[in-house]
PDB file of C-alpha atoms and ligand atoms in Angstrom:
ATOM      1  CA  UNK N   1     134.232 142.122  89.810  1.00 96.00           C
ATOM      2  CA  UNK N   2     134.387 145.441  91.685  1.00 98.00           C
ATOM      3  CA  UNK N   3     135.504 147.051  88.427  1.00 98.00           C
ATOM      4  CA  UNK N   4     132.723 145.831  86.177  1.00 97.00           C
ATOM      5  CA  UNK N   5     129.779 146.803  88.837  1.00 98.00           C
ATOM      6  CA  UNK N   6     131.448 150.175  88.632  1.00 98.00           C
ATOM      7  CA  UNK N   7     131.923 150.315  84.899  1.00 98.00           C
ATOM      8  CA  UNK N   8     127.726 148.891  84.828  1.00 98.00           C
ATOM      9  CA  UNK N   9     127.328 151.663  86.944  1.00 98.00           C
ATOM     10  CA  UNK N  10     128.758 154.185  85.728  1.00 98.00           C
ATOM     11  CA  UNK N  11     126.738 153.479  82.268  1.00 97.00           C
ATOM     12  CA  UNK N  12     130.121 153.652  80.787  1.00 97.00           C
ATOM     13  CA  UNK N  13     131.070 152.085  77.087  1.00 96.00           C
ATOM     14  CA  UNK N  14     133.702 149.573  77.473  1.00 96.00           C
ATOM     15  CA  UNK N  15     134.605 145.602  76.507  1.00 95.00           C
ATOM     16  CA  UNK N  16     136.051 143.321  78.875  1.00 94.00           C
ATOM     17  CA  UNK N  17     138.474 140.255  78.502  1.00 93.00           C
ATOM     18  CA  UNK N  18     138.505 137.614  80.903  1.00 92.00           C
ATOM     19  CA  UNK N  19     141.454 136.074  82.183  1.00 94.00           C
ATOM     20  CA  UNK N  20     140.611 133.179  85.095  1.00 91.00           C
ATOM     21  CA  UNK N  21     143.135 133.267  87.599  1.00 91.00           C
ATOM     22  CA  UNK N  22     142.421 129.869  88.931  1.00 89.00           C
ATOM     23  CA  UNK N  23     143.187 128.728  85.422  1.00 93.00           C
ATOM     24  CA  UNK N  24     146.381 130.452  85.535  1.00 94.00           C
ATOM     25  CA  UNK N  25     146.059 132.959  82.963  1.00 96.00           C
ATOM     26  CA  UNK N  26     147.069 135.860  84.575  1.00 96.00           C
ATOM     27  CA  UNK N  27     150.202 134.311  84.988  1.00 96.00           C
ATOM     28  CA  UNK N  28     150.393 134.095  81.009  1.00 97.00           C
ATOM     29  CA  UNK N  29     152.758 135.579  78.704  1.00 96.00           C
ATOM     30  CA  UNK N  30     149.788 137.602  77.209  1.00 96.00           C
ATOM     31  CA  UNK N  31     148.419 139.109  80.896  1.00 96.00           C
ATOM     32  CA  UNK N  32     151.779 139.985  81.778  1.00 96.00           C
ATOM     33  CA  UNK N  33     151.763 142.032  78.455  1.00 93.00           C
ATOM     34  CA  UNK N  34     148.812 144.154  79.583  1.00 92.00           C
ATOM     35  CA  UNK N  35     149.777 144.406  83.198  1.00 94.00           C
ATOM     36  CA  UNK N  36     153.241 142.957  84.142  1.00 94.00           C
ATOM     37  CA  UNK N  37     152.278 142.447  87.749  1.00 95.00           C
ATOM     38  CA  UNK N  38     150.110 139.777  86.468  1.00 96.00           C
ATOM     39  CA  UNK N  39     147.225 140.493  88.875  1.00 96.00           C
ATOM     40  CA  UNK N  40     143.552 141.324  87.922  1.00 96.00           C
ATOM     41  CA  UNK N  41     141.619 144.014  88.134  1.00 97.00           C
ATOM     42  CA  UNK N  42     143.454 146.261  84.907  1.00 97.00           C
ATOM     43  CA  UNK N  43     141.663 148.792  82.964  1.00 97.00           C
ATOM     44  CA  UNK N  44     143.091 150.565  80.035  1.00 94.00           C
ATOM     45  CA  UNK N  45     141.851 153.982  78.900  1.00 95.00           C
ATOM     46  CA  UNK N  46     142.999 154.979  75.313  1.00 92.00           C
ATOM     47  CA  UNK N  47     146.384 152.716  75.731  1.00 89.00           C
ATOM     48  CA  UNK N  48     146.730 153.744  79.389  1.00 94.00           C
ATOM     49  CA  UNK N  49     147.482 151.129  82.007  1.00 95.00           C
ATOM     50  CA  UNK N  50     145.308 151.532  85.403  1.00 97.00           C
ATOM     51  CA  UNK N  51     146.163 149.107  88.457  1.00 97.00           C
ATOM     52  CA  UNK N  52     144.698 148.487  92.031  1.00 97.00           C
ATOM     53  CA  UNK N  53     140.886 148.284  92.461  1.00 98.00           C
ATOM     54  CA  UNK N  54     140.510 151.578  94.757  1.00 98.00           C
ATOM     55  CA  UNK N  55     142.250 153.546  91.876  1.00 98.00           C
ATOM     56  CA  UNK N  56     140.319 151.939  89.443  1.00 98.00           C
ATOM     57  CA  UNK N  57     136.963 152.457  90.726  1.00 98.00           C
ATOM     58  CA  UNK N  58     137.724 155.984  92.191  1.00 98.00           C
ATOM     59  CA  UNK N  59     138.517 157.264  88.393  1.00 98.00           C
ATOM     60  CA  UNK N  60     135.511 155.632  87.088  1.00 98.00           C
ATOM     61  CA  UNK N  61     133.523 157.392  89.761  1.00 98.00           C
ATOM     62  CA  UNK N  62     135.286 160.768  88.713  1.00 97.00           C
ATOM     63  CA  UNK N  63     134.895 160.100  85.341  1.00 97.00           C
ATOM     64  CA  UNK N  64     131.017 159.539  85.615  1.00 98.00           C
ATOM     65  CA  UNK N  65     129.914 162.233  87.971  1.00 97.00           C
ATOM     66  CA  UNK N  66     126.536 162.184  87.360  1.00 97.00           C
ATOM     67  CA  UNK N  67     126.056 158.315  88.744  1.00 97.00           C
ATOM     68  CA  UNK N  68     127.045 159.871  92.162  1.00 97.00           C
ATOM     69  CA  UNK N  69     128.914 156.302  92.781  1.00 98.00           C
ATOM     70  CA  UNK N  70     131.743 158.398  95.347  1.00 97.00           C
ATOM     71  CA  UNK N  71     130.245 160.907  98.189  1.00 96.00           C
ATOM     72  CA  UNK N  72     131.008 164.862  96.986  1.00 94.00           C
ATOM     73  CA  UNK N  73     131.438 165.939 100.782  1.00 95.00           C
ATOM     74  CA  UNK N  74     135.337 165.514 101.342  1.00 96.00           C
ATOM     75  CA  UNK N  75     134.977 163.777 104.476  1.00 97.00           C
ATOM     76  CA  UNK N  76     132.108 161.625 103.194  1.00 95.00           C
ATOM     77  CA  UNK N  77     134.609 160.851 100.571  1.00 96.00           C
ATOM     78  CA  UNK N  78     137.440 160.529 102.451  1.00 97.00           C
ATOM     79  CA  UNK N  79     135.553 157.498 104.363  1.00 96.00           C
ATOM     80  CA  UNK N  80     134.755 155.918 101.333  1.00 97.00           C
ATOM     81  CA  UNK N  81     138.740 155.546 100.018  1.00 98.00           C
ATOM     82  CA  UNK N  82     139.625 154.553 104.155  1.00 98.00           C
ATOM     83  CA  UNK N  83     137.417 151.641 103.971  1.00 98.00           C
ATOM     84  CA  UNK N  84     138.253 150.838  99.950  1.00 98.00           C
ATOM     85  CA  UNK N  85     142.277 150.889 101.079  1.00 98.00           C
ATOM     86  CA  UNK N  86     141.639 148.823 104.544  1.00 98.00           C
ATOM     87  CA  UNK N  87     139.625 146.222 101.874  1.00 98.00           C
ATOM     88  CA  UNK N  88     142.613 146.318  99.791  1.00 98.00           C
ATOM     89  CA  UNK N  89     145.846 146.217 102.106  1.00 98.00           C
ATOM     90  CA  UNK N  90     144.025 144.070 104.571  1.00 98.00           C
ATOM     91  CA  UNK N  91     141.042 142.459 103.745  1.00 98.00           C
ATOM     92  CA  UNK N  92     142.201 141.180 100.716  1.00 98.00           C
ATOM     93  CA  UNK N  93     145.935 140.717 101.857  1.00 98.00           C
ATOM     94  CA  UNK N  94     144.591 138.279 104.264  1.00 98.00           C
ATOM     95  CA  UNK N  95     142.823 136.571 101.932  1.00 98.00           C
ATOM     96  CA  UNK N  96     145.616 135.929  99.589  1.00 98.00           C
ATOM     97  CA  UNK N  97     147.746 134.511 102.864  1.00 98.00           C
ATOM     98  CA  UNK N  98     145.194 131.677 102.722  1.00 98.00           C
ATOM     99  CA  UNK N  99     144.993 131.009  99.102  1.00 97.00           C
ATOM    100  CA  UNK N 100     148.971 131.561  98.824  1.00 97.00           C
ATOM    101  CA  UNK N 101     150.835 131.090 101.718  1.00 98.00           C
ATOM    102  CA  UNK N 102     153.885 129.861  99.651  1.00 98.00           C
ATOM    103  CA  UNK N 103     154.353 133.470  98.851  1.00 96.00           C
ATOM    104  CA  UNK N 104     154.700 134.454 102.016  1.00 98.00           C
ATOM    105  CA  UNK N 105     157.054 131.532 103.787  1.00 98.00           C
ATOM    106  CA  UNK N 106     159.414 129.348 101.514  1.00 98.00           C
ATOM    107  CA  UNK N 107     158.694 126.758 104.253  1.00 98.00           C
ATOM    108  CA  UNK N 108     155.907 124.252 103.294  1.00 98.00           C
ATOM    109  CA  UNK N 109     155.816 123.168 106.821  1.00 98.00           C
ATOM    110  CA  UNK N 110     154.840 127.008 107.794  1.00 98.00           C
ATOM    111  CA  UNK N 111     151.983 127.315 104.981  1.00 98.00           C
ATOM    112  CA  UNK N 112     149.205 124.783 106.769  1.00 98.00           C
ATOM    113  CA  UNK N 113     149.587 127.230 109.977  1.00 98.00           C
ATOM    114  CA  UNK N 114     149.857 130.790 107.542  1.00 98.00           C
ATOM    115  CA  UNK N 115     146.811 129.483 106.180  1.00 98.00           C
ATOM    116  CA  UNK N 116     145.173 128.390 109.785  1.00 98.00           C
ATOM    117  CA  UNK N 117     145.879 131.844 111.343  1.00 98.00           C
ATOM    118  CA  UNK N 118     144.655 133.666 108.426  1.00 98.00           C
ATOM    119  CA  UNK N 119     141.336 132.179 107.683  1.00 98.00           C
ATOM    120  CA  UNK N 120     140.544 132.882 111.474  1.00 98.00           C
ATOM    121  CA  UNK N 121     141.930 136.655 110.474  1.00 98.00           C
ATOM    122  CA  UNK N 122     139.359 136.317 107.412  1.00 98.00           C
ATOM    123  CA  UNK N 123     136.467 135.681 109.269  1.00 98.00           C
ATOM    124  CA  UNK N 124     137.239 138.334 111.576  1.00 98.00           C
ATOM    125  CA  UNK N 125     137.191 140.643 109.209  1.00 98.00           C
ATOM    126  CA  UNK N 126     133.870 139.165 107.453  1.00 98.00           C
ATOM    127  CA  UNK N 127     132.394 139.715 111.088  1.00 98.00           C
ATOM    128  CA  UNK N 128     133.604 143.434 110.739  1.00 98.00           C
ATOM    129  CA  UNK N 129     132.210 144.100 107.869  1.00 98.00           C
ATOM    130  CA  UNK N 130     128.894 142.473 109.066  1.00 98.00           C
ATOM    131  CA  UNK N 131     128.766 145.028 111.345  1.00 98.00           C
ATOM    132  CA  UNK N 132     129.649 147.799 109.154  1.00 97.00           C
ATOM    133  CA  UNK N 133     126.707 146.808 106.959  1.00 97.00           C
ATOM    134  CA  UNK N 134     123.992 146.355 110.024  1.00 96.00           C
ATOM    135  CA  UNK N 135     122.641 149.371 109.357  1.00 93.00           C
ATOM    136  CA  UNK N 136     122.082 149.463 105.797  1.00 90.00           C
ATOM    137  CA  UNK N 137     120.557 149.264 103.531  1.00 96.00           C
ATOM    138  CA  UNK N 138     124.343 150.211 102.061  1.00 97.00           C
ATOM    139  CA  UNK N 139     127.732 150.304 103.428  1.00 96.00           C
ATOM    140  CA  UNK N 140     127.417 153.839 103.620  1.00 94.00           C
ATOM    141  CA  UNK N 141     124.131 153.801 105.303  1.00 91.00           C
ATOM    142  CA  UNK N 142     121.410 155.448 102.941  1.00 93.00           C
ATOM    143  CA  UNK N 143     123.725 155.812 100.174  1.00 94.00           C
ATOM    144  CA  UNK N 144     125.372 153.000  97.444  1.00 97.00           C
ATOM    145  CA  UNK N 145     128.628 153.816  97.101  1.00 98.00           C
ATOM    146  CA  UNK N 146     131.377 151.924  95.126  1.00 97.00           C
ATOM    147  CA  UNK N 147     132.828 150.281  98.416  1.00 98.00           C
ATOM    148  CA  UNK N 148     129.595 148.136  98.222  1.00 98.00           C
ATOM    149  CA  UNK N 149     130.463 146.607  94.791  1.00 98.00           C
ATOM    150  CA  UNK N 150     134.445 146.090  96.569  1.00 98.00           C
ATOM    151  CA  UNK N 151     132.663 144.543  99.743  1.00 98.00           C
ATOM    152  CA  UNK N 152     130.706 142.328  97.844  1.00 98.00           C
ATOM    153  CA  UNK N 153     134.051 140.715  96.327  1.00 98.00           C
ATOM    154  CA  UNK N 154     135.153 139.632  99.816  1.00 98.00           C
ATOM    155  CA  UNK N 155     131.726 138.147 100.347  1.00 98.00           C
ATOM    156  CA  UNK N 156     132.240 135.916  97.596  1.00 97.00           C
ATOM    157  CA  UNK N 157     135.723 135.002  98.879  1.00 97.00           C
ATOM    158  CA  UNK N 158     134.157 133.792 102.313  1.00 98.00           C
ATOM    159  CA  UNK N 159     131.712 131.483 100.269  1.00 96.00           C
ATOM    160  CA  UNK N 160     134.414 130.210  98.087  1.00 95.00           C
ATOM    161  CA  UNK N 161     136.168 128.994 101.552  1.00 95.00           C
ATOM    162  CA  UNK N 162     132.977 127.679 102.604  1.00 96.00           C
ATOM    163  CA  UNK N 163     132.769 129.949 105.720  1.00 98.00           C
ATOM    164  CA  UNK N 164     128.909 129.925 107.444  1.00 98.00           C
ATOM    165  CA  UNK N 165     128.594 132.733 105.581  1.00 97.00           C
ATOM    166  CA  UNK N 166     124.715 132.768 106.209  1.00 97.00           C
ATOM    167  CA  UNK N 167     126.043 133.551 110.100  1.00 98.00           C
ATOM    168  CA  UNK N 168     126.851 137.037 108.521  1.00 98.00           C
ATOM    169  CA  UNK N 169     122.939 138.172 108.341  1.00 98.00           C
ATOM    170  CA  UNK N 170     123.547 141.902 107.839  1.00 98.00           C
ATOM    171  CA  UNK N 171     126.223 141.063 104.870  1.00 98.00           C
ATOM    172  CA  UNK N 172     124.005 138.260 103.186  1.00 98.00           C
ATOM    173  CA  UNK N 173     120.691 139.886 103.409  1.00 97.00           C
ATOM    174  CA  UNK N 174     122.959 142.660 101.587  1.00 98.00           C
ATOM    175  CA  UNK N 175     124.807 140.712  99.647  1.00 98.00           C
ATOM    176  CA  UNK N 176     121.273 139.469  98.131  1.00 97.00           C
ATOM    177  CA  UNK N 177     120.540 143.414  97.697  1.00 98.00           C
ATOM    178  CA  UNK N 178     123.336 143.844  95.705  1.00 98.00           C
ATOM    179  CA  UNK N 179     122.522 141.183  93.441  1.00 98.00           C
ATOM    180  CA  UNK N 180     119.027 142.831  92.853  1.00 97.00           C
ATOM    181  CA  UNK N 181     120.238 146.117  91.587  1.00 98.00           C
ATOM    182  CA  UNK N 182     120.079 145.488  88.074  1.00 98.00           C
ATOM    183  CA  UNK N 183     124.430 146.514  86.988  1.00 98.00           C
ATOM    184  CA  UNK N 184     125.427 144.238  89.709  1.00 98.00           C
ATOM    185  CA  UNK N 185     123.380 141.289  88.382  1.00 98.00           C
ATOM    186  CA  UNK N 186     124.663 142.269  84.202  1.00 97.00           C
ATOM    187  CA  UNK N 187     128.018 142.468  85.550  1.00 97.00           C
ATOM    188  CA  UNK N 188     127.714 139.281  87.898  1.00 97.00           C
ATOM    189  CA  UNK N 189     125.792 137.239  84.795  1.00 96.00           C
ATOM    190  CA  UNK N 190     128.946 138.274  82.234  1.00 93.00           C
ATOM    191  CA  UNK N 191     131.243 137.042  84.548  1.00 91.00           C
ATOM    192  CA  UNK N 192     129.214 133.671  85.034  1.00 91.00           C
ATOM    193  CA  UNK N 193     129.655 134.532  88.902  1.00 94.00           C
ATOM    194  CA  UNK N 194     129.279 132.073  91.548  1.00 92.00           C
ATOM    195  CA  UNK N 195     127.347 134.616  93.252  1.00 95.00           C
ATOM    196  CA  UNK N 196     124.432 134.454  91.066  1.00 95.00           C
ATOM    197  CA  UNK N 197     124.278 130.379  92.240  1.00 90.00           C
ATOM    198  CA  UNK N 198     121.895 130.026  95.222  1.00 73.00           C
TER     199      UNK N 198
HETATM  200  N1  LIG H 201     146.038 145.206  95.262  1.00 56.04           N
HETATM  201  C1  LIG H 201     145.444 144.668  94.060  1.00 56.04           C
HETATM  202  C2  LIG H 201     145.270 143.177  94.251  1.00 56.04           C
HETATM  203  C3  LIG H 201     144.871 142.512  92.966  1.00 56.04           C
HETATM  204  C4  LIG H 201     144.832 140.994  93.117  1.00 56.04           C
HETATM  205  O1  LIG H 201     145.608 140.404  93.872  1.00 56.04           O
HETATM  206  N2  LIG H 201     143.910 140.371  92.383  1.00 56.04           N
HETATM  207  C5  LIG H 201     143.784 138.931  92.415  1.00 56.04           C
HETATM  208  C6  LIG H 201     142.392 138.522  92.003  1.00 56.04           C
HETATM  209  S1  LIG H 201     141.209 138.890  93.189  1.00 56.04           S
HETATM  210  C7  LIG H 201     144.736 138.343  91.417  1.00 56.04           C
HETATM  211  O2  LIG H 201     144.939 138.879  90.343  1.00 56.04           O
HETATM  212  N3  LIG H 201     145.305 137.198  91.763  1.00 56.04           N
HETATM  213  C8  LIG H 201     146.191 136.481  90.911  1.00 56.04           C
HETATM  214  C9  LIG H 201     147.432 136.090  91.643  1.00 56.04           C
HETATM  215  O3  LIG H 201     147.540 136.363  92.842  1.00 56.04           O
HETATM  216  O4  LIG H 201     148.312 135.515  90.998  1.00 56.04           O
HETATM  217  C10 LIG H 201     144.118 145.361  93.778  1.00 56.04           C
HETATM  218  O5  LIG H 201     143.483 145.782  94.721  1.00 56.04           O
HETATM  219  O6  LIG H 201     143.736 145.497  92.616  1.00 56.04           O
END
């Protein structure tokens, strides 16, 4: 999802394939043919594999310049990839504890307690986040950056556990921001997100 805001964006040309992991077909035969870690997002650029969100939407934002989606001050920048990497090694690392515990403990009796601990890790970090966003309107304050397309991923993760996500009011009045800025709502709509259901 973070991927396509960017690419809407970034006013870029591209085509996009969907493969639904809660169908299984990133685990298929043809996924693992475009990226053999079998994970979405992937994005290939004349036969070139990319991997891992932050890379992903930090080329698109170098590749598009003029859609300003990354800060040009260094340190401004700088921020922007620390909060994209702590969304990516912990944020969603947590996450996938809860949805997958069996990856992390061959014991079934372990998972119901991985998966305990780590949704009260999730919200934590939800709450974080919330507070990140309090003073808006953007992540970044005054200006949209492309961690707010990354954040808005993890918001949809907290819905899909049913967390009181409404608790969060900085994130959700946000999170209804970000569905108002016209890419986010094409990108959201061709991916028949959940997001766009009230
Ligand atoms: N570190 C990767 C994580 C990618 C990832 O785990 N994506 C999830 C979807 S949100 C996925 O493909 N899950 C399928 C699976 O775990 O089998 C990134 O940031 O791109």
């Amino acid at each position: 999802m973070a991927a396509h805001i960017a690419l809407e964006e970034a006013g870029a040309t591209f085509s996009t394939r969907m493969f639904a992991v809660h169908k299984g077909e990133t685990q298929s035969e043809e996924y693992r043919a475009i990226n053999p870690r079998a994970r979405v997002p992937a994005l290939h650029v004349d036969g070139a594999l990319l991997t891992e969100t932050s890379a992903i939407l930090v080329y698109i934002a170098r590749l598009y310049p003029e859609a300003e989606l990354l800060p040009a001050d260094p340190m401004q920048e700088a921020r922007c990839l620390s909060v994209m990497s702590w969304l990516s090694s912990t944020v969603h690392a947590t996450f996938a504890h809860i949805v997958r515990p069996e990856r992390f403990s061959v014991a079934p009796e372990t998972h119901g307690e991985i998966v305990d601990t780590n949704k009260a890790t999730y919200w934590s970090l939800l709450q974080e986040i919330d507070r990140m966003i309090s003073s808006g309107p953007w992540l970044f304050g005054p200006r949209y950056t492309l961690c707010d397309p990354y954040a808005l991923v993890f918001w949809g993760f907290g819905r899909r556990m049913r967390f009181p996500m409404h608790e969060l009011e900085s994130y959700t009045s946000w999170k209804d921001r970000m569905i108002r800025r016209p890419h986010v709502f094409a990108a959201l709509k061709r991916e028949e997100s959940l997001l766009l259901e009230t």
